[in-house]
PDB file of C-alpha atoms in Angstrom:
ATOM      1  CA  MET A   1     -67.112  35.272 -98.876  1.00  0.00           C
ATOM      2  CA  ARG A   2     -64.503  32.675 -97.990  1.00  0.00           C
ATOM      3  CA  ALA A   3     -62.005  35.422 -97.102  1.00  0.00           C
ATOM      4  CA  LEU A   4     -64.598  37.079 -94.843  1.00  0.00           C
ATOM      5  CA  LEU A   5     -65.286  33.831 -93.001  1.00  0.00           C
ATOM      6  CA  LEU A   6     -61.568  33.264 -92.551  1.00  0.00           C
ATOM      7  CA  LEU A   7     -61.132  36.754 -91.134  1.00  0.00           C
ATOM      8  CA  LEU A   8     -64.049  36.271 -88.725  1.00  0.00           C
ATOM      9  CA  GLY A   9     -62.523  32.984 -87.580  1.00  0.00           C
ATOM     10  CA  LEU A  10     -59.181  34.596 -86.809  1.00  0.00           C
ATOM     11  CA  LEU A  11     -60.855  37.420 -84.916  1.00  0.00           C
ATOM     12  CA  SER A  12     -62.891  34.949 -82.900  1.00  0.00           C
ATOM     13  CA  ALA A  13     -59.824  32.907 -81.963  1.00  0.00           C
ATOM     14  CA  THR A  14     -57.895  36.029 -80.944  1.00  0.00           C
ATOM     15  CA  LEU A  15     -60.831  37.280 -78.866  1.00  0.00           C
ATOM     16  CA  SER A  16     -61.301  33.966 -77.077  1.00  0.00           C
ATOM     17  CA  THR A  17     -57.581  33.791 -76.260  1.00  0.00           C
ATOM     18  CA  THR A  18     -57.620  37.337 -74.877  1.00  0.00           C
ATOM     19  CA  VAL A  19     -60.744  36.745 -72.824  1.00  0.00           C
ATOM     20  CA  GLY A  20     -59.350  33.431 -71.552  1.00  0.00           C
ATOM     21  CA  ALA A  21     -56.162  35.156 -70.380  1.00  0.00           C
ATOM     22  CA  GLN A  22     -58.129  37.920 -68.678  1.00  0.00           C
ATOM     23  CA  ASP A  23     -60.587  35.515 -67.055  1.00  0.00           C
ATOM     24  CA  ALA A  24     -57.919  33.043 -65.865  1.00  0.00           C
ATOM     25  CA  LYS A  25     -58.602  32.173 -62.260  1.00  0.00           C
ATOM     26  CA  ASP A  26     -56.152  31.971 -59.391  1.00  0.00           C
ATOM     27  CA  ARG A  27     -55.454  28.376 -58.460  1.00  0.00           C
ATOM     28  CA  VAL A  28     -53.531  28.579 -55.199  1.00  0.00           C
ATOM     29  CA  LEU A  29     -52.397  32.067 -54.242  1.00  0.00           C
ATOM     30  CA  ASN A  30     -54.146  35.373 -54.730  1.00  0.00           C
ATOM     31  CA  GLY A  31     -52.994  36.798 -58.047  1.00  0.00           C
ATOM     32  CA  ASP A  32     -51.202  33.670 -59.227  1.00  0.00           C
ATOM     33  CA  ALA A  33     -53.198  33.316 -62.475  1.00  0.00           C
ATOM     34  CA  LYS A  34     -50.490  34.984 -64.550  1.00  0.00           C
ATOM     35  CA  CYS A  35     -48.029  32.350 -63.295  1.00  0.00           C
ATOM     36  CA  THR A  36     -50.208  29.239 -63.162  1.00  0.00           C
ATOM     37  CA  ARG A  37     -51.353  29.644 -66.757  1.00  0.00           C
ATOM     38  CA  CYS A  38     -47.953  28.127 -67.545  1.00  0.00           C
ATOM     39  CA  HIS A  39     -46.849  26.597 -64.231  1.00  0.00           C
ATOM     40  CA  ASP A  40     -49.689  24.141 -63.663  1.00  0.00           C
ATOM     41  CA  GLU A  41     -49.914  20.643 -62.221  1.00  0.00           C
ATOM     42  CA  ASN A  42     -48.028  19.292 -65.249  1.00  0.00           C
ATOM     43  CA  ASP A  43     -45.022  21.498 -64.614  1.00  0.00           C
ATOM     44  CA  THR A  44     -41.720  19.753 -63.982  1.00  0.00           C
ATOM     45  CA  TYR A  45     -41.348  21.756 -60.775  1.00  0.00           C
ATOM     46  CA  PRO A  46     -44.223  21.192 -58.317  1.00  0.00           C
ATOM     47  CA  VAL A  47     -45.320  24.819 -58.094  1.00  0.00           C
ATOM     48  CA  LEU A  48     -48.895  24.136 -57.042  1.00  0.00           C
ATOM     49  CA  ALA A  49     -47.735  22.040 -54.088  1.00  0.00           C
ATOM     50  CA  ILE A  50     -47.332  25.313 -52.202  1.00  0.00           C
ATOM     51  CA  GLY A  51     -51.093  25.167 -51.645  1.00  0.00           C
ATOM     52  CA  ALA A  52     -50.496  22.438 -49.050  1.00  0.00           C
ATOM     53  CA  THR A  53     -48.150  24.654 -47.022  1.00  0.00           C
ATOM     54  CA  LYS A  54     -48.684  27.629 -44.738  1.00  0.00           C
ATOM     55  CA  HIS A  55     -47.609  29.856 -47.614  1.00  0.00           C
ATOM     56  CA  GLY A  56     -50.704  28.665 -49.466  1.00  0.00           C
ATOM     57  CA  THR A  57     -53.279  29.724 -46.851  1.00  0.00           C
ATOM     58  CA  ARG A  58     -55.306  32.241 -48.867  1.00  0.00           C
ATOM     59  CA  ALA A  59     -57.513  33.139 -45.919  1.00  0.00           C
ATOM     60  CA  ASP A  60     -54.502  34.590 -44.119  1.00  0.00           C
ATOM     61  CA  PRO A  61     -53.918  38.197 -45.256  1.00  0.00           C
ATOM     62  CA  ARG A  62     -50.183  37.721 -44.705  1.00  0.00           C
ATOM     63  CA  THR A  63     -49.990  35.009 -47.376  1.00  0.00           C
ATOM     64  CA  PRO A  64     -47.616  36.115 -50.150  1.00  0.00           C
ATOM     65  CA  SER A  65     -48.072  35.830 -53.888  1.00  0.00           C
ATOM     66  CA  CYS A  66     -45.659  34.429 -56.460  1.00  0.00           C
ATOM     67  CA  THR A  67     -44.224  37.886 -57.124  1.00  0.00           C
ATOM     68  CA  SER A  68     -43.734  38.547 -53.410  1.00  0.00           C
ATOM     69  CA  CYS A  69     -40.824  36.108 -53.502  1.00  0.00           C
ATOM     70  CA  HIS A  70     -39.785  35.914 -57.147  1.00  0.00           C
ATOM     71  CA  GLY A  71     -40.180  39.597 -58.017  1.00  0.00           C
ATOM     72  CA  ALA A  72     -42.288  41.114 -60.814  1.00  0.00           C
ATOM     73  CA  SER A  73     -40.374  39.035 -63.411  1.00  0.00           C
ATOM     74  CA  ASP A  74     -41.907  40.970 -66.347  1.00  0.00           C
ATOM     75  CA  ALA A  75     -39.299  39.739 -68.834  1.00  0.00           C
ATOM     76  CA  HIS A  76     -39.998  36.160 -67.788  1.00  0.00           C
ATOM     77  CA  MET A  77     -43.794  36.432 -68.158  1.00  0.00           C
ATOM     78  CA  ASN A  78     -43.908  38.576 -71.320  1.00  0.00           C
ATOM     79  CA  HIS A  79     -41.399  36.561 -73.290  1.00  0.00           C
ATOM     80  CA  LYS A  80     -42.554  35.697 -76.812  1.00  0.00           C
ATOM     81  CA  SER A  81     -41.592  32.171 -77.666  1.00  0.00           C
ATOM     82  CA  GLY A  82     -41.228  30.925 -81.189  1.00  0.00           C
ATOM     83  CA  SER A  83     -38.776  29.744 -83.767  1.00  0.00           C
ATOM     84  CA  GLY A  84     -35.466  31.526 -83.376  1.00  0.00           C
ATOM     85  CA  ALA A  85     -36.530  33.301 -80.185  1.00  0.00           C
ATOM     86  CA  PRO A  86     -34.002  33.458 -77.345  1.00  0.00           C
ATOM     87  CA  PRO A  87     -34.609  31.324 -74.234  1.00  0.00           C
ATOM     88  CA  ARG A  88     -37.122  32.642 -71.728  1.00  0.00           C
ATOM     89  CA  PRO A  89     -35.398  34.809 -69.078  1.00  0.00           C
ATOM     90  CA  LYS A  90     -35.392  33.461 -65.553  1.00  0.00           C
ATOM     91  CA  PRO A  91     -37.543  35.085 -62.831  1.00  0.00           C
ATOM     92  CA  ASP A  92     -36.046  38.168 -61.188  1.00  0.00           C
ATOM     93  CA  ILE A  93     -35.304  36.200 -58.021  1.00  0.00           C
ATOM     94  CA  GLY A  94     -34.406  32.526 -58.213  1.00  0.00           C
ATOM     95  CA  PHE A  95     -33.805  30.195 -55.292  1.00  0.00           C
ATOM     96  CA  ASN A  96     -32.421  26.945 -56.689  1.00  0.00           C
ATOM     97  CA  LYS A  97     -28.727  26.110 -56.575  1.00  0.00           C
ATOM     98  CA  HIS A  98     -28.236  27.105 -60.219  1.00  0.00           C
ATOM     99  CA  ALA A  99     -29.829  30.555 -59.864  1.00  0.00           C
ATOM    100  CA  LYS A 100     -27.603  33.589 -60.324  1.00  0.00           C
ATOM    101  CA  THR A 101     -29.523  35.720 -57.837  1.00  0.00           C
ATOM    102  CA  PRO A 102     -27.174  37.085 -55.111  1.00  0.00           C
ATOM    103  CA  MET A 103     -27.455  35.327 -51.780  1.00  0.00           C
ATOM    104  CA  GLU A 104     -28.381  38.534 -49.959  1.00  0.00           C
ATOM    105  CA  THR A 105     -31.290  39.107 -52.348  1.00  0.00           C
ATOM    106  CA  ARG A 106     -32.637  35.594 -51.818  1.00  0.00           C
ATOM    107  CA  THR A 107     -32.461  35.928 -48.055  1.00  0.00           C
ATOM    108  CA  GLN A 108     -34.061  39.358 -48.054  1.00  0.00           C
ATOM    109  CA  ALA A 109     -37.044  37.978 -49.962  1.00  0.00           C
ATOM    110  CA  CYS A 110     -37.725  35.766 -46.938  1.00  0.00           C
ATOM    111  CA  LEU A 111     -36.804  38.313 -44.267  1.00  0.00           C
ATOM    112  CA  THR A 112     -39.375  40.710 -45.686  1.00  0.00           C
ATOM    113  CA  CYS A 113     -41.939  38.632 -43.786  1.00  0.00           C
ATOM    114  CA  HIS A 114     -39.873  36.383 -41.529  1.00  0.00           C
ATOM    115  CA  GLN A 115     -38.006  38.792 -39.299  1.00  0.00           C
ATOM    116  CA  GLY A 116     -37.667  39.354 -35.599  1.00  0.00           C
ATOM    117  CA  ALA A 117     -37.901  36.714 -32.855  1.00  0.00           C
ATOM    118  CA  SER A 118     -35.218  34.029 -33.292  1.00  0.00           C
ATOM    119  CA  ARG A 119     -34.215  35.427 -36.710  1.00  0.00           C
ATOM    120  CA  ILE A 120     -33.417  38.952 -35.535  1.00  0.00           C
ATOM    121  CA  ASP A 121     -29.656  38.295 -35.578  1.00  0.00           C
ATOM    122  CA  TRP A 122     -29.531  36.437 -38.885  1.00  0.00           C
ATOM    123  CA  GLN A 123     -27.199  38.936 -40.558  1.00  0.00           C
ATOM    124  CA  MET A 124     -24.597  38.291 -37.819  1.00  0.00           C
ATOM    125  CA  SER A 125     -24.962  34.518 -37.884  1.00  0.00           C
ATOM    126  CA  ALA A 126     -22.297  32.077 -39.034  1.00  0.00           C
ATOM    127  CA  HIS A 127     -24.633  30.799 -41.746  1.00  0.00           C
ATOM    128  CA  ALA A 128     -25.186  34.262 -43.217  1.00  0.00           C
ATOM    129  CA  ARG A 129     -21.447  34.940 -43.259  1.00  0.00           C
ATOM    130  CA  THR A 130     -20.830  31.774 -45.282  1.00  0.00           C
ATOM    131  CA  ASP A 131     -23.484  32.564 -47.926  1.00  0.00           C
ATOM    132  CA  VAL A 132     -26.062  30.092 -46.635  1.00  0.00           C
ATOM    133  CA  THR A 133     -29.551  31.275 -47.546  1.00  0.00           C
ATOM    134  CA  CYS A 134     -33.004  30.276 -46.361  1.00  0.00           C
ATOM    135  CA  SER A 135     -33.525  28.144 -49.462  1.00  0.00           C
ATOM    136  CA  SER A 136     -30.288  26.264 -48.749  1.00  0.00           C
ATOM    137  CA  CYS A 137     -32.141  24.463 -45.963  1.00  0.00           C
ATOM    138  CA  HIS A 138     -35.868  25.086 -46.446  1.00  0.00           C
ATOM    139  CA  LEU A 139     -38.195  23.717 -49.161  1.00  0.00           C
ATOM    140  CA  VAL A 140     -40.888  26.383 -49.468  1.00  0.00           C
ATOM    141  CA  HIS A 141     -43.079  24.649 -52.053  1.00  0.00           C
ATOM    142  CA  ALA A 142     -42.966  21.228 -50.405  1.00  0.00           C
ATOM    143  CA  PRO A 143     -45.925  20.185 -48.214  1.00  0.00           C
ATOM    144  CA  ARG A 144     -43.391  18.743 -45.753  1.00  0.00           C
ATOM    145  CA  ASP A 145     -40.262  20.768 -45.130  1.00  0.00           C
ATOM    146  CA  PRO A 146     -37.652  18.220 -43.906  1.00  0.00           C
ATOM    147  CA  VAL A 147     -35.724  20.767 -41.876  1.00  0.00           C
ATOM    148  CA  ARG A 148     -38.818  21.423 -39.748  1.00  0.00           C
ATOM    149  CA  ASP A 149     -39.291  17.720 -39.034  1.00  0.00           C
ATOM    150  CA  ARG A 150     -37.570  16.469 -35.880  1.00  0.00           C
ATOM    151  CA  VAL A 151     -36.548  13.139 -37.406  1.00  0.00           C
ATOM    152  CA  ALA A 152     -35.472  14.402 -40.826  1.00  0.00           C
ATOM    153  CA  GLN A 153     -33.932  17.698 -39.736  1.00  0.00           C
ATOM    154  CA  SER A 154     -30.493  16.305 -38.938  1.00  0.00           C
ATOM    155  CA  ASP A 155     -30.035  15.002 -42.490  1.00  0.00           C
ATOM    156  CA  THR A 156     -30.368  18.554 -43.786  1.00  0.00           C
ATOM    157  CA  CYS A 157     -27.778  19.803 -41.307  1.00  0.00           C
ATOM    158  CA  PHE A 158     -25.430  16.901 -42.019  1.00  0.00           C
ATOM    159  CA  ASN A 159     -25.215  17.894 -45.681  1.00  0.00           C
ATOM    160  CA  CYS A 160     -22.672  20.474 -44.508  1.00  0.00           C
ATOM    161  CA  HIS A 161     -21.769  19.348 -40.983  1.00  0.00           C
ATOM    162  CA  LYS A 162     -20.325  15.971 -41.930  1.00  0.00           C
ATOM    163  CA  GLU A 163     -18.063  15.673 -38.889  1.00  0.00           C
ATOM    164  CA  THR A 164     -21.103  16.018 -36.650  1.00  0.00           C
ATOM    165  CA  ARG A 165     -22.808  13.186 -38.533  1.00  0.00           C
ATOM    166  CA  VAL A 166     -19.909  10.922 -37.571  1.00  0.00           C
ATOM    167  CA  GLN A 167     -20.078  12.001 -33.930  1.00  0.00           C
ATOM    168  CA  VAL A 168     -23.815  11.451 -33.438  1.00  0.00           C
ATOM    169  CA  ASN A 169     -23.452   7.917 -34.795  1.00  0.00           C
ATOM    170  CA  ARG A 170     -20.919   6.958 -32.140  1.00  0.00           C
ATOM    171  CA  PRO A 171     -22.011   4.584 -29.341  1.00  0.00           C
ATOM    172  CA  VAL A 172     -22.622   7.371 -26.796  1.00  0.00           C
ATOM    173  CA  HIS A 173     -24.609  10.296 -28.170  1.00  0.00           C
ATOM    174  CA  HIS A 174     -27.543  12.576 -27.612  1.00  0.00           C
ATOM    175  CA  PRO A 175     -30.715  10.911 -29.007  1.00  0.00           C
ATOM    176  CA  ILE A 176     -30.689  12.745 -32.336  1.00  0.00           C
ATOM    177  CA  VAL A 177     -30.717   9.728 -34.644  1.00  0.00           C
ATOM    178  CA  GLU A 178     -33.514   8.250 -32.529  1.00  0.00           C
ATOM    179  CA  GLY A 179     -35.645  11.348 -33.172  1.00  0.00           C
ATOM    180  CA  ARG A 180     -36.084  12.246 -29.496  1.00  0.00           C
ATOM    181  CA  MET A 181     -34.327  15.564 -30.055  1.00  0.00           C
ATOM    182  CA  SER A 182     -33.039  17.495 -33.049  1.00  0.00           C
ATOM    183  CA  CYS A 183     -30.239  19.894 -33.891  1.00  0.00           C
ATOM    184  CA  SER A 184     -32.549  22.831 -33.174  1.00  0.00           C
ATOM    185  CA  SER A 185     -33.065  21.546 -29.627  1.00  0.00           C
ATOM    186  CA  CYS A 186     -29.679  23.096 -28.844  1.00  0.00           C
ATOM    187  CA  HIS A 187     -28.905  25.312 -31.832  1.00  0.00           C
ATOM    188  CA  ASN A 188     -30.636  28.425 -33.118  1.00  0.00           C
ATOM    189  CA  VAL A 189     -29.393  28.310 -36.691  1.00  0.00           C
ATOM    190  CA  HIS A 190     -30.651  31.856 -37.266  1.00  0.00           C
ATOM    191  CA  GLY A 191     -28.905  33.227 -34.177  1.00  0.00           C
ATOM    192  CA  GLY A 192     -25.902  35.461 -33.837  1.00  0.00           C
ATOM    193  CA  ASN A 193     -23.830  33.936 -31.027  1.00  0.00           C
ATOM    194  CA  PRO A 194     -20.634  32.152 -32.156  1.00  0.00           C
ATOM    195  CA  LYS A 195     -21.917  28.580 -31.815  1.00  0.00           C
ATOM    196  CA  GLN A 196     -25.476  29.497 -32.789  1.00  0.00           C
ATOM    197  CA  LEU A 197     -26.960  28.106 -29.593  1.00  0.00           C
ATOM    198  CA  VAL A 198     -30.490  28.571 -28.307  1.00  0.00           C
ATOM    199  CA  ARG A 199     -29.061  30.309 -25.223  1.00  0.00           C
ATOM    200  CA  ASP A 200     -26.206  32.748 -24.821  1.00  0.00           C
ATOM    201  CA  SER A 201     -23.601  30.163 -23.801  1.00  0.00           C
ATOM    202  CA  VAL A 202     -22.880  26.447 -23.856  1.00  0.00           C
ATOM    203  CA  THR A 203     -23.580  26.041 -20.147  1.00  0.00           C
ATOM    204  CA  GLU A 204     -26.922  27.851 -20.281  1.00  0.00           C
ATOM    205  CA  THR A 205     -27.939  25.708 -23.241  1.00  0.00           C
ATOM    206  CA  CYS A 206     -27.017  22.497 -21.420  1.00  0.00           C
ATOM    207  CA  PHE A 207     -28.809  23.628 -18.260  1.00  0.00           C
ATOM    208  CA  THR A 208     -32.128  23.802 -20.118  1.00  0.00           C
ATOM    209  CA  CYS A 209     -32.215  20.000 -19.792  1.00  0.00           C
ATOM    210  CA  HIS A 210     -29.549  19.214 -17.192  1.00  0.00           C
ATOM    211  CA  MET A 211     -30.869  21.551 -14.520  1.00  0.00           C
ATOM    212  CA  GLU A 212     -29.497  19.486 -11.635  1.00  0.00           C
ATOM    213  CA  LYS A 213     -25.970  20.468 -12.737  1.00  0.00           C
ATOM    214  CA  ARG A 214     -26.654  24.206 -12.564  1.00  0.00           C
ATOM    215  CA  GLY A 215     -26.095  24.794  -8.851  1.00  0.00           C
ATOM    216  CA  PRO A 216     -25.155  27.049  -7.184  1.00  0.00           C
ATOM    217  CA  PHE A 217     -23.203  24.697  -4.955  1.00  0.00           C
ATOM    218  CA  VAL A 218     -21.240  25.333  -1.807  1.00  0.00           C
ATOM    219  CA  HIS A 219     -18.255  23.898  -3.656  1.00  0.00           C
ATOM    220  CA  ASN A 220     -18.402  24.674  -7.380  1.00  0.00           C
ATOM    221  CA  HIS A 221     -16.330  22.913 -10.016  1.00  0.00           C
ATOM    222  CA  PRO A 222     -15.145  25.825 -12.225  1.00  0.00           C
ATOM    223  CA  PRO A 223     -15.479  24.031 -15.598  1.00  0.00           C
ATOM    224  CA  VAL A 224     -19.191  23.525 -14.926  1.00  0.00           C
ATOM    225  CA  GLN A 225     -19.656  27.284 -14.761  1.00  0.00           C
ATOM    226  CA  GLU A 226     -17.327  28.016 -17.679  1.00  0.00           C
ATOM    227  CA  ASP A 227     -18.107  25.560 -20.475  1.00  0.00           C
ATOM    228  CA  CYS A 228     -19.499  22.017 -20.334  1.00  0.00           C
ATOM    229  CA  ALA A 229     -17.563  21.242 -23.512  1.00  0.00           C
ATOM    230  CA  ILE A 230     -14.298  21.401 -21.540  1.00  0.00           C
ATOM    231  CA  CYS A 231     -15.031  17.837 -20.450  1.00  0.00           C
ATOM    232  CA  HIS A 232     -17.899  16.706 -22.684  1.00  0.00           C
ATOM    233  CA  GLN A 233     -18.283  16.192 -26.426  1.00  0.00           C
ATOM    234  CA  PRO A 234     -22.016  16.901 -26.804  1.00  0.00           C
ATOM    235  CA  HIS A 235     -22.579  15.308 -30.219  1.00  0.00           C
ATOM    236  CA  GLY A 236     -21.180  11.900 -29.409  1.00  0.00           C
ATOM    237  CA  THR A 237     -18.173   9.908 -28.214  1.00  0.00           C
ATOM    238  CA  THR A 238     -17.097   6.355 -27.479  1.00  0.00           C
ATOM    239  CA  ILE A 239     -16.845   7.064 -23.748  1.00  0.00           C
ATOM    240  CA  ALA A 240     -19.638   7.004 -21.180  1.00  0.00           C
ATOM    241  CA  SER A 241     -21.305  10.298 -20.214  1.00  0.00           C
ATOM    242  CA  LEU A 242     -20.108  11.919 -23.453  1.00  0.00           C
ATOM    243  CA  LEU A 243     -16.658  12.502 -21.972  1.00  0.00           C
ATOM    244  CA  LYS A 244     -13.821  13.546 -24.263  1.00  0.00           C
ATOM    245  CA  GLN A 245     -11.342  11.183 -22.558  1.00  0.00           C
ATOM    246  CA  ARG A 246     -11.488   8.494 -19.931  1.00  0.00           C
ATOM    247  CA  PRO A 247     -10.686   9.373 -16.323  1.00  0.00           C
ATOM    248  CA  PRO A 248      -8.151   9.855 -14.891  1.00  0.00           C
ATOM    249  CA  PHE A 249      -6.574  11.268 -18.064  1.00  0.00           C
ATOM    250  CA  LEU A 250      -9.391  13.754 -18.590  1.00  0.00           C
ATOM    251  CA  CYS A 251      -9.087  15.037 -15.026  1.00  0.00           C
ATOM    252  CA  GLN A 252      -5.311  15.236 -15.203  1.00  0.00           C
ATOM    253  CA  GLU A 253      -5.506  17.736 -18.044  1.00  0.00           C
ATOM    254  CA  CYS A 254      -6.201  20.253 -15.282  1.00  0.00           C
ATOM    255  CA  HIS A 255      -5.341  18.490 -12.028  1.00  0.00           C
ATOM    256  CA  SER A 256      -1.767  17.598 -11.222  1.00  0.00           C
ATOM    257  CA  HIS A 257      -1.156  13.943 -10.425  1.00  0.00           C
ATOM    258  CA  THR A 258       1.064  14.794  -7.446  1.00  0.00           C
ATOM    259  CA  SER A 259      -1.652  14.207  -4.849  1.00  0.00           C
ATOM    260  CA  HIS A 260      -2.398  10.837  -6.422  1.00  0.00           C
ATOM    261  CA  PRO A 261       0.767   9.267  -7.880  1.00  0.00           C
ATOM    262  CA  SER A 262      -0.161   8.082 -11.332  1.00  0.00           C
ATOM    263  CA  GLN A 263       1.629   4.742 -11.164  1.00  0.00           C
ATOM    264  CA  ALA A 264       0.296   1.245 -10.734  1.00  0.00           C
ATOM    265  CA  ALA A 265      -0.630   0.554  -7.119  1.00  0.00           C
ATOM    266  CA  THR A 266       2.105  -2.059  -6.657  1.00  0.00           C
ATOM    267  CA  LEU A 267       4.952   0.224  -7.778  1.00  0.00           C
ATOM    268  CA  PRO A 268       6.834   2.232  -5.165  1.00  0.00           C
ATOM    269  CA  SER A 269       6.376   5.971  -5.359  1.00  0.00           C
ATOM    270  CA  GLY A 270       8.966   7.203  -2.906  1.00  0.00           C
ATOM    271  CA  ARG A 271       6.228   8.974  -0.969  1.00  0.00           C
ATOM    272  CA  THR A 272       5.446   8.385   2.679  1.00  0.00           C
ATOM    273  CA  THR A 273       1.870   9.655   2.724  1.00  0.00           C
ATOM    274  CA  SER A 274      -1.190   7.466   3.133  1.00  0.00           C
ATOM    275  CA  THR A 275      -1.732   7.623  -0.610  1.00  0.00           C
ATOM    276  CA  SER A 276       1.771   6.565  -1.549  1.00  0.00           C
ATOM    277  CA  LEU A 277       0.521   3.252  -2.956  1.00  0.00           C
ATOM    278  CA  LEU A 278      -2.714   4.657  -4.393  1.00  0.00           C
ATOM    279  CA  GLY A 279      -2.152   5.065  -8.102  1.00  0.00           C
ATOM    280  CA  THR A 280      -4.685   6.344 -10.599  1.00  0.00           C
ATOM    281  CA  VAL A 281      -3.717   4.362 -13.708  1.00  0.00           C
ATOM    282  CA  GLY A 282      -6.654   2.211 -14.693  1.00  0.00           C
ATOM    283  CA  ARG A 283      -8.849   3.801 -12.033  1.00  0.00           C
ATOM    284  CA  GLY A 284     -11.657   6.346 -12.173  1.00  0.00           C
ATOM    285  CA  CYS A 285     -11.587   9.610 -10.253  1.00  0.00           C
ATOM    286  CA  MET A 286     -15.368   9.459  -9.895  1.00  0.00           C
ATOM    287  CA  ASN A 287     -15.102   6.326  -7.751  1.00  0.00           C
ATOM    288  CA  CYS A 288     -14.416   8.700  -4.880  1.00  0.00           C
ATOM    289  CA  HIS A 289     -15.279  12.118  -6.280  1.00  0.00           C
ATOM    290  CA  THR A 290     -18.897  11.347  -7.065  1.00  0.00           C
ATOM    291  CA  ASN A 291     -20.306  14.895  -7.044  1.00  0.00           C
ATOM    292  CA  ILE A 292     -17.966  16.094  -9.745  1.00  0.00           C
ATOM    293  CA  HIS A 293     -20.259  18.896 -10.953  1.00  0.00           C
ATOM    294  CA  GLY A 294     -20.426  20.453  -7.490  1.00  0.00           C
ATOM    295  CA  SER A 295     -20.968  19.558  -3.884  1.00  0.00           C
ATOM    296  CA  ASN A 296     -22.894  20.929  -0.908  1.00  0.00           C
ATOM    297  CA  SER A 297     -21.140  18.639   1.553  1.00  0.00           C
ATOM    298  CA  THR A 298     -20.029  20.095   4.878  1.00  0.00           C
ATOM    299  CA  GLN A 299     -18.781  16.787   6.257  1.00  0.00           C
ATOM    300  CA  ASN A 300     -15.044  16.502   6.930  1.00  0.00           C
ATOM    301  CA  SER A 301     -14.444  20.123   5.964  1.00  0.00           C
ATOM    302  CA  ALA A 302     -10.791  19.471   5.184  1.00  0.00           C
ATOM    303  CA  THR A 303     -11.763  17.566   2.044  1.00  0.00           C
ATOM    304  CA  SER A 304     -15.359  18.686   1.461  1.00  0.00           C
ATOM    305  CA  GLY A 305     -14.279  20.845  -1.432  1.00  0.00           C
ATOM    306  CA  ARG A 306     -13.038  17.797  -3.315  1.00  0.00           C
ATOM    307  CA  PHE A 307     -16.534  16.813  -4.458  1.00  0.00           C
ATOM    308  CA  ARG A 308     -16.860  13.681  -2.395  1.00  0.00           C
ATOM    309  CA  ARG A 309     -20.127  12.333  -1.061  1.00  0.00           C
TER     310      ARG A 309
END
């Protein structure tokens, strides 16, 4: 009799365990019961936090499941633990920095849904070529993804771009540290052009904000049409207007000093022109050439092309 009761007890326990596994309910995502029976709110990795993100919107038919990103992972889920058993295999696709999943496989898991638009050229981007994956920057399970936050985004970028961190903390800089703009205001990090800009070139990117510099002008300054970075350091400098050097030295990288002798005004130059005593050392070219980006002036046509008022 005692043996029969013991047998009935074992059968009852086995049946209840089987029924409990079959009747386990999804907690966050559709079909996540087989994962959340182990990965619950007590897990060391906050798996269920994905419910507070757009990936956890169950009413949206595009919402993925756990296996959409991590693969079927049959060996991981069907592992029998116990004394002497080998460690549980990892999921088929892992995204943390210790995972052995190839970078291309990790990225493709995201591109299955997130493709087109600004990400259409990802495979040709500088980030893709240097084995940067989506999970290198994005936190999918976190309710607040720092890289999508204007204030916190730069810290994610500065993890790799350390020189840029130094530049944006110089006295003259674009208002990135103040949170008024972010790296993605100028850069499309998923894009394929060499500098990963939101537009096809540096000038077109700058003109999205600095439209008054676009022109066309009657008298165009060629560097303005070629590349703003010829004269400006966009991330930050110690010189006003984000200039790379102080005038006149910046200007004299292209313009010969012969029309303006570059000596102190009191030193003789050996010239007999009206500018023979007009040196440029310690002076600024923009004192006279105020419309340096381009001019529409028709006054005094002999010098109107020199970007004066």
